[in-house]
Amino acid sequence: MPVLVVNRIFNSDVNFNKECYFVYDENEKGEGGESWKRGNDRCLPITIKRVPAMSVEAYWSDDNYAANCKKIQNDLNNIISVLKYGACVFIEQNFLSGEANSPMNTECPKTKEFLLDSIQLLQSRYRPHYVKT
């Protein structure tokens, strides 16, 4: 099944689409943010920072690049598992954008590049297919 990109995931999307999974950004502490996503077994995290804040200190450093990539890859493996079983997965478009003001640009640019490349690969590998009728 495909990975579908949407602008934003709302609680109603998750409630109305019981057979689908939804990807959200997470922090290592698993706190803050939109906690309703964290509590739903059909919402899958991709860990992208240390703590739930927007400050520069909340984000990873490329000094820990290998560990950062391992955390991202572990989360991606969970997403790939549900895709292999035929699930449809929605991901917010912010994972595909190169936000100019993101602290990841200065604090962990290599990690950000790994994240974006991995998401784009996932999207291309599991893209929907147009069927002409």
PDB file of C-alpha atoms in Angstrom:
ATOM      1  CA  MET A   1       0.000   0.000   0.000  1.00  0.00           C
ATOM      2  CA  PRO A   2       1.083   3.584  -0.433  1.00  0.00           C
ATOM      3  CA  VAL A   3       2.552   6.394   1.577  1.00  0.00           C
ATOM      4  CA  LEU A   4       0.294   9.410   1.069  1.00  0.00           C
ATOM      5  CA  VAL A   5       1.426  12.949   1.825  1.00  0.00           C
ATOM      6  CA  VAL A   6      -1.022  15.368   3.419  1.00  0.00           C
ATOM      7  CA  ASN A   7      -0.651  18.930   4.617  1.00  0.00           C
ATOM      8  CA  ARG A   8      -1.580  18.141   8.208  1.00  0.00           C
ATOM      9  CA  ILE A   9      -2.989  15.207  10.163  1.00  0.00           C
ATOM     10  CA  PHE A  10      -5.986  15.917  12.359  1.00  0.00           C
ATOM     11  CA  ASN A  11      -7.600  13.807  15.052  1.00  0.00           C
ATOM     12  CA  SER A  12     -10.655  13.430  12.812  1.00  0.00           C
ATOM     13  CA  ASP A  13      -8.453  11.934  10.054  1.00  0.00           C
ATOM     14  CA  VAL A  14      -7.281   9.218  12.425  1.00  0.00           C
ATOM     15  CA  ASN A  15     -10.792   8.611  13.772  1.00  0.00           C
ATOM     16  CA  PHE A  16     -12.399   8.313  10.323  1.00  0.00           C
ATOM     17  CA  ASN A  17      -9.685   6.163   8.739  1.00  0.00           C
ATOM     18  CA  LYS A  18      -9.482   3.176  11.051  1.00  0.00           C
ATOM     19  CA  GLU A  19      -7.504   1.031   8.579  1.00  0.00           C
ATOM     20  CA  CYS A  20      -4.714   3.602   8.073  1.00  0.00           C
ATOM     21  CA  TYR A  21      -1.589   4.709   9.907  1.00  0.00           C
ATOM     22  CA  PHE A  22      -0.379   8.257  10.486  1.00  0.00           C
ATOM     23  CA  VAL A  23       3.222   9.423  10.957  1.00  0.00           C
ATOM     24  CA  TYR A  24       4.133  12.236  13.331  1.00  0.00           C
ATOM     25  CA  ASP A  25       7.334  13.836  14.587  1.00  0.00           C
ATOM     26  CA  GLU A  26       8.428  12.806  18.075  1.00  0.00           C
ATOM     27  CA  ASN A  27      11.081  13.636  20.650  1.00  0.00           C
ATOM     28  CA  GLU A  28      13.116  11.192  22.728  1.00  0.00           C
ATOM     29  CA  LYS A  29      11.210  12.011  25.913  1.00  0.00           C
ATOM     30  CA  GLY A  30       7.844  11.278  24.299  1.00  0.00           C
ATOM     31  CA  GLU A  31       6.304  14.379  25.833  1.00  0.00           C
ATOM     32  CA  GLY A  32       4.594  17.565  24.660  1.00  0.00           C
ATOM     33  CA  GLY A  33       3.291  18.180  21.177  1.00  0.00           C
ATOM     34  CA  GLU A  34       0.038  16.662  20.041  1.00  0.00           C
ATOM     35  CA  SER A  35      -0.257  13.965  22.681  1.00  0.00           C
ATOM     36  CA  TRP A  36      -3.397  12.460  21.105  1.00  0.00           C
ATOM     37  CA  LYS A  37      -1.152  11.103  18.332  1.00  0.00           C
ATOM     38  CA  ARG A  38       1.193   9.502  20.843  1.00  0.00           C
ATOM     39  CA  GLY A  39      -1.683   7.715  22.531  1.00  0.00           C
ATOM     40  CA  ASN A  40      -3.089   6.206  19.338  1.00  0.00           C
ATOM     41  CA  ASP A  41      -1.805   2.828  18.168  1.00  0.00           C
ATOM     42  CA  ARG A  42      -2.291   3.867  14.532  1.00  0.00           C
ATOM     43  CA  CYS A  43      -0.014   6.884  14.861  1.00  0.00           C
ATOM     44  CA  LEU A  44       3.637   6.077  14.242  1.00  0.00           C
ATOM     45  CA  PRO A  45       6.455   8.345  15.414  1.00  0.00           C
ATOM     46  CA  ILE A  46       9.663   9.436  13.754  1.00  0.00           C
ATOM     47  CA  THR A  47      11.974  10.727  16.449  1.00  0.00           C
ATOM     48  CA  ILE A  48      13.742  13.918  15.335  1.00  0.00           C
ATOM     49  CA  LYS A  49      14.952  15.654  18.507  1.00  0.00           C
ATOM     50  CA  ARG A  50      15.844  15.243  22.165  1.00  0.00           C
ATOM     51  CA  VAL A  51      13.093  17.120  24.036  1.00  0.00           C
ATOM     52  CA  PRO A  52       9.679  18.710  23.338  1.00  0.00           C
ATOM     53  CA  ALA A  53      10.677  22.294  22.584  1.00  0.00           C
ATOM     54  CA  MET A  54      11.426  24.475  19.585  1.00  0.00           C
ATOM     55  CA  SER A  55      14.675  25.870  20.986  1.00  0.00           C
ATOM     56  CA  VAL A  56      18.020  25.045  19.433  1.00  0.00           C
ATOM     57  CA  GLU A  57      18.929  23.031  22.542  1.00  0.00           C
ATOM     58  CA  ALA A  58      15.984  20.675  21.956  1.00  0.00           C
ATOM     59  CA  TYR A  59      17.474  19.381  18.722  1.00  0.00           C
ATOM     60  CA  TRP A  60      20.159  16.818  18.141  1.00  0.00           C
ATOM     61  CA  SER A  61      23.710  17.636  17.162  1.00  0.00           C
ATOM     62  CA  ASP A  62      25.570  16.028  14.285  1.00  0.00           C
ATOM     63  CA  ASP A  63      28.207  15.079  16.868  1.00  0.00           C
ATOM     64  CA  ASN A  64      25.860  12.118  17.463  1.00  0.00           C
ATOM     65  CA  TYR A  65      25.066  11.547  13.778  1.00  0.00           C
ATOM     66  CA  ALA A  66      25.263   7.742  13.866  1.00  0.00           C
ATOM     67  CA  ALA A  67      23.010   7.507  16.947  1.00  0.00           C
ATOM     68  CA  ASN A  68      20.551  10.014  15.437  1.00  0.00           C
ATOM     69  CA  CYS A  69      20.318   8.023  12.212  1.00  0.00           C
ATOM     70  CA  LYS A  70      19.826   4.792  14.133  1.00  0.00           C
ATOM     71  CA  LYS A  71      16.838   6.269  16.008  1.00  0.00           C
ATOM     72  CA  ILE A  72      15.323   7.543  12.774  1.00  0.00           C
ATOM     73  CA  GLN A  73      15.907   4.213  11.042  1.00  0.00           C
ATOM     74  CA  ASN A  74      14.311   2.255  13.914  1.00  0.00           C
ATOM     75  CA  ASP A  75      11.172   4.375  13.562  1.00  0.00           C
ATOM     76  CA  LEU A  76      11.226   4.010   9.765  1.00  0.00           C
ATOM     77  CA  ASN A  77      11.483   0.229  10.149  1.00  0.00           C
ATOM     78  CA  ASN A  78       8.218   0.256  12.130  1.00  0.00           C
ATOM     79  CA  ILE A  79       6.563   2.222   9.331  1.00  0.00           C
ATOM     80  CA  ILE A  80       7.958  -0.149   6.695  1.00  0.00           C
ATOM     81  CA  SER A  81       6.570  -3.107   8.668  1.00  0.00           C
ATOM     82  CA  VAL A  82       2.990  -1.865   8.453  1.00  0.00           C
ATOM     83  CA  LEU A  83       3.458  -0.994   4.767  1.00  0.00           C
ATOM     84  CA  LYS A  84       4.643  -4.545   4.051  1.00  0.00           C
ATOM     85  CA  TYR A  85       1.437  -5.851   5.615  1.00  0.00           C
ATOM     86  CA  GLY A  86      -0.568  -3.703   3.214  1.00  0.00           C
ATOM     87  CA  ALA A  87      -1.403  -0.680   5.355  1.00  0.00           C
ATOM     88  CA  CYS A  88      -1.910   2.785   3.952  1.00  0.00           C
ATOM     89  CA  VAL A  89       0.314   5.360   5.676  1.00  0.00           C
ATOM     90  CA  PHE A  90      -0.215   9.117   5.792  1.00  0.00           C
ATOM     91  CA  ILE A  91       2.699  11.449   6.450  1.00  0.00           C
ATOM     92  CA  GLU A  92       2.654  15.199   6.929  1.00  0.00           C
ATOM     93  CA  GLN A  93       4.388  17.152   4.200  1.00  0.00           C
ATOM     94  CA  ASN A  94       6.636  18.900   6.744  1.00  0.00           C
ATOM     95  CA  PHE A  95       8.810  15.771   6.679  1.00  0.00           C
ATOM     96  CA  LEU A  96       9.510  16.418   2.997  1.00  0.00           C
ATOM     97  CA  SER A  97      10.223  20.117   3.159  1.00  0.00           C
ATOM     98  CA  GLY A  98      13.479  21.846   3.802  1.00  0.00           C
ATOM     99  CA  GLU A  99      12.162  24.364   6.300  1.00  0.00           C
ATOM    100  CA  ALA A 100      14.505  27.346   6.125  1.00  0.00           C
ATOM    101  CA  ASN A 101      14.034  28.255   9.802  1.00  0.00           C
ATOM    102  CA  SER A 102      14.420  24.764  11.271  1.00  0.00           C
ATOM    103  CA  PRO A 103      17.068  24.441  14.006  1.00  0.00           C
ATOM    104  CA  MET A 104      18.050  21.200  12.273  1.00  0.00           C
ATOM    105  CA  ASN A 105      19.654  23.334   9.545  1.00  0.00           C
ATOM    106  CA  THR A 106      22.327  24.585  11.915  1.00  0.00           C
ATOM    107  CA  GLU A 107      22.437  21.983  14.686  1.00  0.00           C
ATOM    108  CA  CYS A 108      22.280  18.759  12.719  1.00  0.00           C
ATOM    109  CA  PRO A 109      22.282  19.342   8.947  1.00  0.00           C
ATOM    110  CA  LYS A 110      23.651  15.869   8.183  1.00  0.00           C
ATOM    111  CA  THR A 111      20.952  14.268  10.322  1.00  0.00           C
ATOM    112  CA  LYS A 112      18.300  16.387   8.600  1.00  0.00           C
ATOM    113  CA  GLU A 113      19.609  15.311   5.202  1.00  0.00           C
ATOM    114  CA  PHE A 114      19.442  11.650   6.286  1.00  0.00           C
ATOM    115  CA  LEU A 115      15.862  12.161   7.520  1.00  0.00           C
ATOM    116  CA  LEU A 116      14.679  13.884   4.323  1.00  0.00           C
ATOM    117  CA  ASP A 117      16.429  11.377   2.050  1.00  0.00           C
ATOM    118  CA  SER A 118      14.957   8.463   4.010  1.00  0.00           C
ATOM    119  CA  ILE A 119      11.425   9.871   3.882  1.00  0.00           C
ATOM    120  CA  GLN A 120      11.710  10.605   0.161  1.00  0.00           C
ATOM    121  CA  LEU A 121      12.961   7.071  -0.466  1.00  0.00           C
ATOM    122  CA  LEU A 122      10.071   5.654   1.548  1.00  0.00           C
ATOM    123  CA  GLN A 123       7.626   7.804  -0.389  1.00  0.00           C
ATOM    124  CA  SER A 124       9.049   6.787  -3.772  1.00  0.00           C
ATOM    125  CA  ARG A 125       9.166   3.086  -2.853  1.00  0.00           C
ATOM    126  CA  TYR A 126       5.575   3.051  -1.603  1.00  0.00           C
ATOM    127  CA  ARG A 127       3.963   5.648  -3.851  1.00  0.00           C
ATOM    128  CA  PRO A 128       0.365   5.406  -5.005  1.00  0.00           C
ATOM    129  CA  HIS A 129      -0.211   4.483  -8.608  1.00  0.00           C
ATOM    130  CA  TYR A 130      -2.567   6.223 -10.974  1.00  0.00           C
ATOM    131  CA  VAL A 131      -5.024   3.904 -12.674  1.00  0.00           C
ATOM    132  CA  LYS A 132      -6.513   5.162 -15.906  1.00  0.00           C
ATOM    133  CA  THR A 133     -10.197   4.318 -16.196  1.00  0.00           C
TER     134      THR A 133
END
